[in-house]
PDB file of C-alpha atoms in Angstrom:
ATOM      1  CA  UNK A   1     103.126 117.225 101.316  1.00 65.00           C
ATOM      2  CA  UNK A   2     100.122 116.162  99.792  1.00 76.00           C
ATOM      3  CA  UNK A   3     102.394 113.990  97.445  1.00 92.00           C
ATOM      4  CA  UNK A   4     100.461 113.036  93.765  1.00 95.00           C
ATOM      5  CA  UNK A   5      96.715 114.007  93.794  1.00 96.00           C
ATOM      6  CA  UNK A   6      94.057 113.425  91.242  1.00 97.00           C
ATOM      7  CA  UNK A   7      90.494 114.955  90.774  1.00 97.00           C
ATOM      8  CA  UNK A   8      88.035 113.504  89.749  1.00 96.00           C
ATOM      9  CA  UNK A   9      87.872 110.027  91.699  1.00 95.00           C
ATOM     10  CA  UNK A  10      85.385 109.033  90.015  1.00 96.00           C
ATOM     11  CA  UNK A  11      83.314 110.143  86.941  1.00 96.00           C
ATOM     12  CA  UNK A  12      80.403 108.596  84.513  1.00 97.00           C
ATOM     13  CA  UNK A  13      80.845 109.813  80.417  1.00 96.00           C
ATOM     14  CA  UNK A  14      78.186 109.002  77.807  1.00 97.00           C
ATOM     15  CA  UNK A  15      79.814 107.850  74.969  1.00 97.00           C
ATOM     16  CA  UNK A  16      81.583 111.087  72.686  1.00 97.00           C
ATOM     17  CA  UNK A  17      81.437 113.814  75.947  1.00 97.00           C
ATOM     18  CA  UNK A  18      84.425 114.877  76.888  1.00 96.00           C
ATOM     19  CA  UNK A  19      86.249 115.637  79.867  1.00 96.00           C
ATOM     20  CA  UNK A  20      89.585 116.464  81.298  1.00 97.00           C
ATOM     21  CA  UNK A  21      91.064 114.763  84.642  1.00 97.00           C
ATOM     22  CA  UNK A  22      93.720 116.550  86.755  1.00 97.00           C
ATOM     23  CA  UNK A  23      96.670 115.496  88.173  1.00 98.00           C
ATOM     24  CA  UNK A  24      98.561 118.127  90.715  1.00 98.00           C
ATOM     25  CA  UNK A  25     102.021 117.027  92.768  1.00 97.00           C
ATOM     26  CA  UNK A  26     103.665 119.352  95.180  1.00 95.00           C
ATOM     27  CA  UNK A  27     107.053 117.424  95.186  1.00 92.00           C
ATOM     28  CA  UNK A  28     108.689 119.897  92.367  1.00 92.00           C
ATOM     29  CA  UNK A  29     109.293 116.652  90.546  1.00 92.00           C
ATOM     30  CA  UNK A  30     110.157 116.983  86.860  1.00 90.00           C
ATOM     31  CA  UNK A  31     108.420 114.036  84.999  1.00 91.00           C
ATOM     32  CA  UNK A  32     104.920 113.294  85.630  1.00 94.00           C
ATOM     33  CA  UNK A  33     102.924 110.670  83.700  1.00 95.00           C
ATOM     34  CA  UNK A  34      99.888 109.507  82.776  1.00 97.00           C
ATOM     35  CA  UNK A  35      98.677 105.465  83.050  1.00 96.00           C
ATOM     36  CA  UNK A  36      95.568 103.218  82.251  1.00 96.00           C
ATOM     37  CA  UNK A  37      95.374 100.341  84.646  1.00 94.00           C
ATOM     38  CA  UNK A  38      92.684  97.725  82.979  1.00 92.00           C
ATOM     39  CA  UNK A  39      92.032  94.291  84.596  1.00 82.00           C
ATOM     40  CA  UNK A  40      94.509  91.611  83.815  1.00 74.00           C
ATOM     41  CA  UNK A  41      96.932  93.987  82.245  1.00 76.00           C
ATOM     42  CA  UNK A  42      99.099  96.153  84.489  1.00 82.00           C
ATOM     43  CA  UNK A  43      99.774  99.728  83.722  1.00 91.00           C
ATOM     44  CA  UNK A  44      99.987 100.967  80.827  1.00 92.00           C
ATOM     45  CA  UNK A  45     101.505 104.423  79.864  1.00 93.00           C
ATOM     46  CA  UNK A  46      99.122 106.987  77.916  1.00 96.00           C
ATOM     47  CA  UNK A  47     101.526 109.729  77.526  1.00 96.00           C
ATOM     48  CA  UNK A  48     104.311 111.311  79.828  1.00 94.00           C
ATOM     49  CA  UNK A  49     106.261 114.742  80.064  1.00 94.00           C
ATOM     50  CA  UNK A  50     109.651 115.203  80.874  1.00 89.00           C
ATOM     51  CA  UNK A  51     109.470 118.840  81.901  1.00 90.00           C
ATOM     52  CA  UNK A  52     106.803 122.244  82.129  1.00 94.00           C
ATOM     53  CA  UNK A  53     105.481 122.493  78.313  1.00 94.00           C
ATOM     54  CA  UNK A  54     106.377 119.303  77.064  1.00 93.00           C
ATOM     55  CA  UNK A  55     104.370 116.293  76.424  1.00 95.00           C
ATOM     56  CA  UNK A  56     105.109 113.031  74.441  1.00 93.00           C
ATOM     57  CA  UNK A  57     103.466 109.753  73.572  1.00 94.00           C
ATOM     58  CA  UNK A  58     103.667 106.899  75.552  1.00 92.00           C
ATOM     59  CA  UNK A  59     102.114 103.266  74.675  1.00 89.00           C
ATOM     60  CA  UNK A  60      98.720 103.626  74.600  1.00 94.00           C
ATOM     61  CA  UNK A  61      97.940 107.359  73.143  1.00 96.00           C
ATOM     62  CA  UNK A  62      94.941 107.359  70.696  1.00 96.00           C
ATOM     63  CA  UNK A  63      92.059 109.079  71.920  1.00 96.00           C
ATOM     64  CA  UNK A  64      93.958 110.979  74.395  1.00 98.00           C
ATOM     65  CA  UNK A  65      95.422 114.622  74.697  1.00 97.00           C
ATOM     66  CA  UNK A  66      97.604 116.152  77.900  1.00 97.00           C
ATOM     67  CA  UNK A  67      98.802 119.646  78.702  1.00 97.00           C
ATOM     68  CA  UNK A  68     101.537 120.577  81.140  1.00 97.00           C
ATOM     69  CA  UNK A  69     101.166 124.291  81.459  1.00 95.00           C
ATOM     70  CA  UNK A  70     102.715 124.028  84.766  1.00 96.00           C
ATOM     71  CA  UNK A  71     105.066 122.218  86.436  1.00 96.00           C
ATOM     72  CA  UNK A  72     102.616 120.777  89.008  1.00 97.00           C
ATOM     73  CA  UNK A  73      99.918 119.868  86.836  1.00 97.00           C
ATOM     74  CA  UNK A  74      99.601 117.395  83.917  1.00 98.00           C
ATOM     75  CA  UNK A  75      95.952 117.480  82.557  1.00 98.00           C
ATOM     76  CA  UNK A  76      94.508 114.433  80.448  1.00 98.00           C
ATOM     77  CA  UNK A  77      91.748 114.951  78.184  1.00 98.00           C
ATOM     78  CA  UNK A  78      88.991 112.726  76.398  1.00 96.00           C
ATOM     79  CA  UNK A  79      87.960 114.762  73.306  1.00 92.00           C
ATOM     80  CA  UNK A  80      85.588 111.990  72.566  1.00 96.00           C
ATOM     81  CA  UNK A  81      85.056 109.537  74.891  1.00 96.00           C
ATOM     82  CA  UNK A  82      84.243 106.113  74.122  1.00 97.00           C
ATOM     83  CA  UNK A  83      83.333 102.747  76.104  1.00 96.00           C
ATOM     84  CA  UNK A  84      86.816 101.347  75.641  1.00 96.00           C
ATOM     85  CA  UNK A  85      87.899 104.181  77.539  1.00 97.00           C
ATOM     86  CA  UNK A  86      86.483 103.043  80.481  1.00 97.00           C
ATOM     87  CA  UNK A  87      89.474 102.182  82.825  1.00 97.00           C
ATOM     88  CA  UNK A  88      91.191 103.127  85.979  1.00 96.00           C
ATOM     89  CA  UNK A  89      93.414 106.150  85.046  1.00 98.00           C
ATOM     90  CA  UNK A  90      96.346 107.099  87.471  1.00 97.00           C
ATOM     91  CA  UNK A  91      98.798 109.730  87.423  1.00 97.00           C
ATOM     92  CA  UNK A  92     102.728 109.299  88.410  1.00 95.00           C
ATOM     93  CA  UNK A  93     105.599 111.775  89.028  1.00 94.00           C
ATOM     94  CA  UNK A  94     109.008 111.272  89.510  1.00 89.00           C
ATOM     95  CA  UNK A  95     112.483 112.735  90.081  1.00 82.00           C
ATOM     96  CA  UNK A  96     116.527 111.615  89.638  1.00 73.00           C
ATOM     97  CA  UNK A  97     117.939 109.740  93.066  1.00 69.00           C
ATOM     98  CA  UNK A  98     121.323 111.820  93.674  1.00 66.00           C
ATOM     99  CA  UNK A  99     124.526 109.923  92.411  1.00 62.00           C
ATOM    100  CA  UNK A 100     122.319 107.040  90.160  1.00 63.00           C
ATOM    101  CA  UNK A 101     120.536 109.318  87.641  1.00 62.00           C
ATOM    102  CA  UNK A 102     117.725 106.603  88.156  1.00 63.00           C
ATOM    103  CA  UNK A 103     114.061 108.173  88.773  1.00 72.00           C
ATOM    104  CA  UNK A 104     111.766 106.563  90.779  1.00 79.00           C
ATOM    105  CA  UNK A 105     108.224 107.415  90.168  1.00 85.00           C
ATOM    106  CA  UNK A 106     104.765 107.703  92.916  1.00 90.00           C
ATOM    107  CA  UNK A 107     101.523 107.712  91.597  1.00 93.00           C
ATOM    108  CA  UNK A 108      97.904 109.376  92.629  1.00 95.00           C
ATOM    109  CA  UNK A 109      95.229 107.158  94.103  1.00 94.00           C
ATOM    110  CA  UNK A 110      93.173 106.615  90.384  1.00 95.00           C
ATOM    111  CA  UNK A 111      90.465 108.074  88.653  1.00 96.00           C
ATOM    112  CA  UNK A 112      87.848 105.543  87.892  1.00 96.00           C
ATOM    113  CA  UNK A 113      86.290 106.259  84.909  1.00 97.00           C
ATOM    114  CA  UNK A 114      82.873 104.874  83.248  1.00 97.00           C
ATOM    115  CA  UNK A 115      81.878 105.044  79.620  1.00 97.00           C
ATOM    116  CA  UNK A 116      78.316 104.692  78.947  1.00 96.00           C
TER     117      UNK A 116
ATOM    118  CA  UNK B   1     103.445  97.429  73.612  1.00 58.00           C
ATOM    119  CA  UNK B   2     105.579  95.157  75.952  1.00 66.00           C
ATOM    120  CA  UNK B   3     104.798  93.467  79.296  1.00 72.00           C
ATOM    121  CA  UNK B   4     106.512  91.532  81.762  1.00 89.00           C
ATOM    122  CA  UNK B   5     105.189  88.144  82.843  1.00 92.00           C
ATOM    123  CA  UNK B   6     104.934  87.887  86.421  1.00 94.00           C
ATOM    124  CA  UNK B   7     103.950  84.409  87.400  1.00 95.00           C
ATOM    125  CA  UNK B   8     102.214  83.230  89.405  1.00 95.00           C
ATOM    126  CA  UNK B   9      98.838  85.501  88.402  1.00 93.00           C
ATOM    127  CA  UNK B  10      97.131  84.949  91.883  1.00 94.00           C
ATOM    128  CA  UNK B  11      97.966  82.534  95.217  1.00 95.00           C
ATOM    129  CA  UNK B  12      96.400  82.462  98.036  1.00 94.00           C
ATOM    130  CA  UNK B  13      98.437  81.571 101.094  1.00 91.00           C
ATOM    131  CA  UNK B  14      97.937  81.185 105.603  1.00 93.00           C
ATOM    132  CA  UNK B  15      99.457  83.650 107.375  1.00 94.00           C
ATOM    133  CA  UNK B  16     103.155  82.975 108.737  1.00 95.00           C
ATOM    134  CA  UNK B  17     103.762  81.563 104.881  1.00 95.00           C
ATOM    135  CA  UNK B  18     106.628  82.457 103.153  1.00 96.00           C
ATOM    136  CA  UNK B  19     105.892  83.785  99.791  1.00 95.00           C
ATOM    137  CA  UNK B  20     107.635  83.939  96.171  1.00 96.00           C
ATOM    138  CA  UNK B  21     106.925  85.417  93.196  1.00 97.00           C
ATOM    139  CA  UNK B  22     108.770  86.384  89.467  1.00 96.00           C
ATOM    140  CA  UNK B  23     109.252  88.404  86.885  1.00 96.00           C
ATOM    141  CA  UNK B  24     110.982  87.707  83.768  1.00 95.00           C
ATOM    142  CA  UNK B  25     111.270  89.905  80.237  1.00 94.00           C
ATOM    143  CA  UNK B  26     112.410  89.150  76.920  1.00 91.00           C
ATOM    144  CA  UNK B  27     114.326  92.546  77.108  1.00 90.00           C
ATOM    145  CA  UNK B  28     116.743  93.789  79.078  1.00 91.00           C
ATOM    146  CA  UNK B  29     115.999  95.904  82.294  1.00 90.00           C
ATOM    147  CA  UNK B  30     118.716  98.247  84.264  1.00 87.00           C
ATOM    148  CA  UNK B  31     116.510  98.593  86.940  1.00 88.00           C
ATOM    149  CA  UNK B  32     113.851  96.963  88.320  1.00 91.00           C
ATOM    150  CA  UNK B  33     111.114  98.086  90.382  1.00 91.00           C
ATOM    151  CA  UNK B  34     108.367  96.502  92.748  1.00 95.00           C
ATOM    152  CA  UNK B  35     105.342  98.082  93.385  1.00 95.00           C
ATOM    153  CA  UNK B  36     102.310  97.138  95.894  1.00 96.00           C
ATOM    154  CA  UNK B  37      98.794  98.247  95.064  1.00 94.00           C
ATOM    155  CA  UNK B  38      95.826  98.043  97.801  1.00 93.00           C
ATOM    156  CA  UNK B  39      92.860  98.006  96.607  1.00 86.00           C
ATOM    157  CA  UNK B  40      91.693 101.164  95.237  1.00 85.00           C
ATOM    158  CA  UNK B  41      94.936 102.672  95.989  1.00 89.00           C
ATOM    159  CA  UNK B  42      97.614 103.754  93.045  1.00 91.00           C
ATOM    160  CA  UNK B  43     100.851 101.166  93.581  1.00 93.00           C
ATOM    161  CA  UNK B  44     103.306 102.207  96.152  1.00 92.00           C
ATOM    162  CA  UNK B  45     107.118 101.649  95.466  1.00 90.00           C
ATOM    163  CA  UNK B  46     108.728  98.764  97.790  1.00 93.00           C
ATOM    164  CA  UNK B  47     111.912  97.980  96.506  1.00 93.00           C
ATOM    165  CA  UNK B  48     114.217  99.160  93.251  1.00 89.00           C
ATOM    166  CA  UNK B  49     116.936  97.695  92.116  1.00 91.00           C
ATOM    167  CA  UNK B  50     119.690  99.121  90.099  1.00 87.00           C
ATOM    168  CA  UNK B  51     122.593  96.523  89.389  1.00 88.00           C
ATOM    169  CA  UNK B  52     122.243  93.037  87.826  1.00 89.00           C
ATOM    170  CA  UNK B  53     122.159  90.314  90.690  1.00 90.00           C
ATOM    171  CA  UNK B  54     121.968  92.781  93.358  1.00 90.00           C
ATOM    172  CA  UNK B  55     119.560  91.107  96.505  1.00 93.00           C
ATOM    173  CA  UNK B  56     117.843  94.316  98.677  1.00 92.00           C
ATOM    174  CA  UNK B  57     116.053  93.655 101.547  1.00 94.00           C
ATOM    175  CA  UNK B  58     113.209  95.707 103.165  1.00 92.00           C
ATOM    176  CA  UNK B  59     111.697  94.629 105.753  1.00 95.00           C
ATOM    177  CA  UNK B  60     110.122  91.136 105.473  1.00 96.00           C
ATOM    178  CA  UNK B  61     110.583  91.781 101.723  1.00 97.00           C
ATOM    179  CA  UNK B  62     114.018  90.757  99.678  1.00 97.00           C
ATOM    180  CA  UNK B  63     114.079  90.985  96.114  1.00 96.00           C
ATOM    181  CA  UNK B  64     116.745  89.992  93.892  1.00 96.00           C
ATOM    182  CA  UNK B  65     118.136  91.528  90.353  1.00 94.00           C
ATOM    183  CA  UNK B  66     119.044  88.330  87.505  1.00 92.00           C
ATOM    184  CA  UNK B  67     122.135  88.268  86.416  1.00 90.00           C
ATOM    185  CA  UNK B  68     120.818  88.340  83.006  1.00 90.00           C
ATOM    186  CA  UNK B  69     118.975  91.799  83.401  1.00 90.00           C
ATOM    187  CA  UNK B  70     116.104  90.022  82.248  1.00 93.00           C
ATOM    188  CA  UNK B  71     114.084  88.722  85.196  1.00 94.00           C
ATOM    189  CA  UNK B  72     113.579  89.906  88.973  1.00 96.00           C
ATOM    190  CA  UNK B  73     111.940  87.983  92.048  1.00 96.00           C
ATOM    191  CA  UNK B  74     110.350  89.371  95.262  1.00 97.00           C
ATOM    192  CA  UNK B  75     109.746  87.048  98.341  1.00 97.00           C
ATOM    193  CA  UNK B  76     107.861  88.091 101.254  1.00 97.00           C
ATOM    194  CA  UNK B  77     108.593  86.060 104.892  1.00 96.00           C
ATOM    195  CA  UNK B  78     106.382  85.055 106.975  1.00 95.00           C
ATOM    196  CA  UNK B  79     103.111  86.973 105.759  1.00 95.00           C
ATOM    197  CA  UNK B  80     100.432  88.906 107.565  1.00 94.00           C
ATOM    198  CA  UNK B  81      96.793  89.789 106.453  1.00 92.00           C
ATOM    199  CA  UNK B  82      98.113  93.480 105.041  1.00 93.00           C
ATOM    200  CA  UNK B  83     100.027  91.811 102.356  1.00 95.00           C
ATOM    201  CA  UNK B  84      97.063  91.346 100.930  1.00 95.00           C
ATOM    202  CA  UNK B  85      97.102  93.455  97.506  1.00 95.00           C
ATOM    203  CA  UNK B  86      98.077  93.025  94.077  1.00 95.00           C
ATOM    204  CA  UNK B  87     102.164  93.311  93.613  1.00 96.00           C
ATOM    205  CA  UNK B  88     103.811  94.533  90.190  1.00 95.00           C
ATOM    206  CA  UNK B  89     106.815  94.276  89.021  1.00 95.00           C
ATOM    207  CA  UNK B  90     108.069  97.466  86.354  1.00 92.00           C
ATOM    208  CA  UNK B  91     111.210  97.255  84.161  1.00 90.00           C
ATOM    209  CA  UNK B  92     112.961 100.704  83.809  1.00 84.00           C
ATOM    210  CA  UNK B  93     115.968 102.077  81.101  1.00 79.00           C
ATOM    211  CA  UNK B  94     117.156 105.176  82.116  1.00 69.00           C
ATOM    212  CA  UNK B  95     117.381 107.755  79.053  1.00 67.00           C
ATOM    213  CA  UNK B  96     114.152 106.915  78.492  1.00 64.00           C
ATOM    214  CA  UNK B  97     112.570 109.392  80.480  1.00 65.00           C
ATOM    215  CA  UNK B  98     112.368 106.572  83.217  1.00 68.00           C
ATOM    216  CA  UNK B  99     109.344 104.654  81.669  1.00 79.00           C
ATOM    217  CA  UNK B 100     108.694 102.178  83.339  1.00 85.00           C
ATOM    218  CA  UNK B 101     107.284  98.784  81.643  1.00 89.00           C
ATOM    219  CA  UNK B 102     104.833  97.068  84.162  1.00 91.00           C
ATOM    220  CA  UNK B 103     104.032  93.521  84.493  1.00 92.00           C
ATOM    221  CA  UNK B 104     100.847  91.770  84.715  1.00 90.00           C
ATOM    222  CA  UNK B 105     100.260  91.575  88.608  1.00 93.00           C
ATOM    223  CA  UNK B 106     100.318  88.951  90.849  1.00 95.00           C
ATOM    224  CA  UNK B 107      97.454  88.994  93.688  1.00 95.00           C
ATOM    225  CA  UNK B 108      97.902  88.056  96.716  1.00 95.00           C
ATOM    226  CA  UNK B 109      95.422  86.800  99.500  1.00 93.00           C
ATOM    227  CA  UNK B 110      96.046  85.880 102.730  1.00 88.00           C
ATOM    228  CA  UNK B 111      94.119  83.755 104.964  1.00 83.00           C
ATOM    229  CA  UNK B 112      93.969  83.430 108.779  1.00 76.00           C
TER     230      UNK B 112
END
């Protein structure tokens, strides 16, 4: 299992390009999620989906888009990208424990992203 | 949008210390969760917790539930140089398509 993995690991944007980052797990989990981890502030949620064609908003949404076509992948797109963008993005998934209905999530290792 | 407090932000301690750190929230949690993150690493998952006042051990680490649902601690015993990292604390409601609700970090450094 290659667990949660996340392409690009890095990437460089010019202020209004666009660009979509990947997030693939091979752990048939259910909900997958998408984060912004900025310095001083923890993680914050961008938007999440609770199952293959669904997507909702989490905290931090403006300026964002996602797609879960499949149940693998979660895609996160910058339409326009713009310096307070610029973050450390990581993607979670996560499944129900038997018997506690309580889901415990894993994350990628982070997409570091730069807007110019 | 809501954060925990985890106090304190940063320590630095010698190796063989004991360590302690919180977590508290002005809403209430039915699970906590405490997360390591290694420098750049995503966090990794080190202990949940799932009923109020409920102590879990792993390893060196023991963290402890409140009895209030409103505040969690992790302590680390006697602590080694690959404890160095930054550890989070997350606040989960299930029915809420398990978002969690992360707190600010507390980074730890360990010397020789």
């Amino acid at each position: 299992n290659a667990g949660v993995t996340q392409t690009p690991k890095f990437r460089v944007l010019k202020t209004g390009q666009s660009m979509t980052l990947l997030c693939a797990q091979d752990m048939n989990h259910e909900y997958m999620y998408w984060y912004r981890q900025d310095p001083g502030m923890g993680l914050r949620l961008i938007h999440y989906s609770v199952g293959e064609g669904t997507t909702a908003k989490g905290e931090v949404p403006d300026g964002y888009n996602v797609s879960r076509l499949k149940k693998q992948n979660f895609l996160l797109g910058l339409e326009s990208a713009a310096p307070s963008q610029t973050s450390v993005y990581f993607c979670a998934s996560s499944y129900s424990i038997s018997g506690t209905g309580v889901l415990e999530q894993y994350f990628g290792p982070g997409t570091r992203l730069t807007v110019t | 949008g809501q954060q925990l407090n985890q106090s304190p932000q940063s320590m630095f301690i010698q190796e063989g210390e004991d360590v302690s750190m919180n977590c508290t929230s002005s809403s209430i949690f039915n699970t906590w969760l405490w997360y390591k993150q290694d420098p750049g690493e995503g966090p990794v998952l080190l202990i949940a917790l799932y009923k109020a006042g409920e102590l879990t051990s792993n390893g060196r680490l023991t963290a402890q539930f409140g009895i209030t649902r409103k505040d969690s601690f992790l302590n680390i015993s006697a602590s080694i140089p690959s404890d160095v990292g930054i550890y989070f604390c997350a606040g989960l409601n299930t029915g809420t398509a398990s978002k969690l609700t992360f707190g600010t970090g507390t980074r730890l450094q360990v010397t020789l």
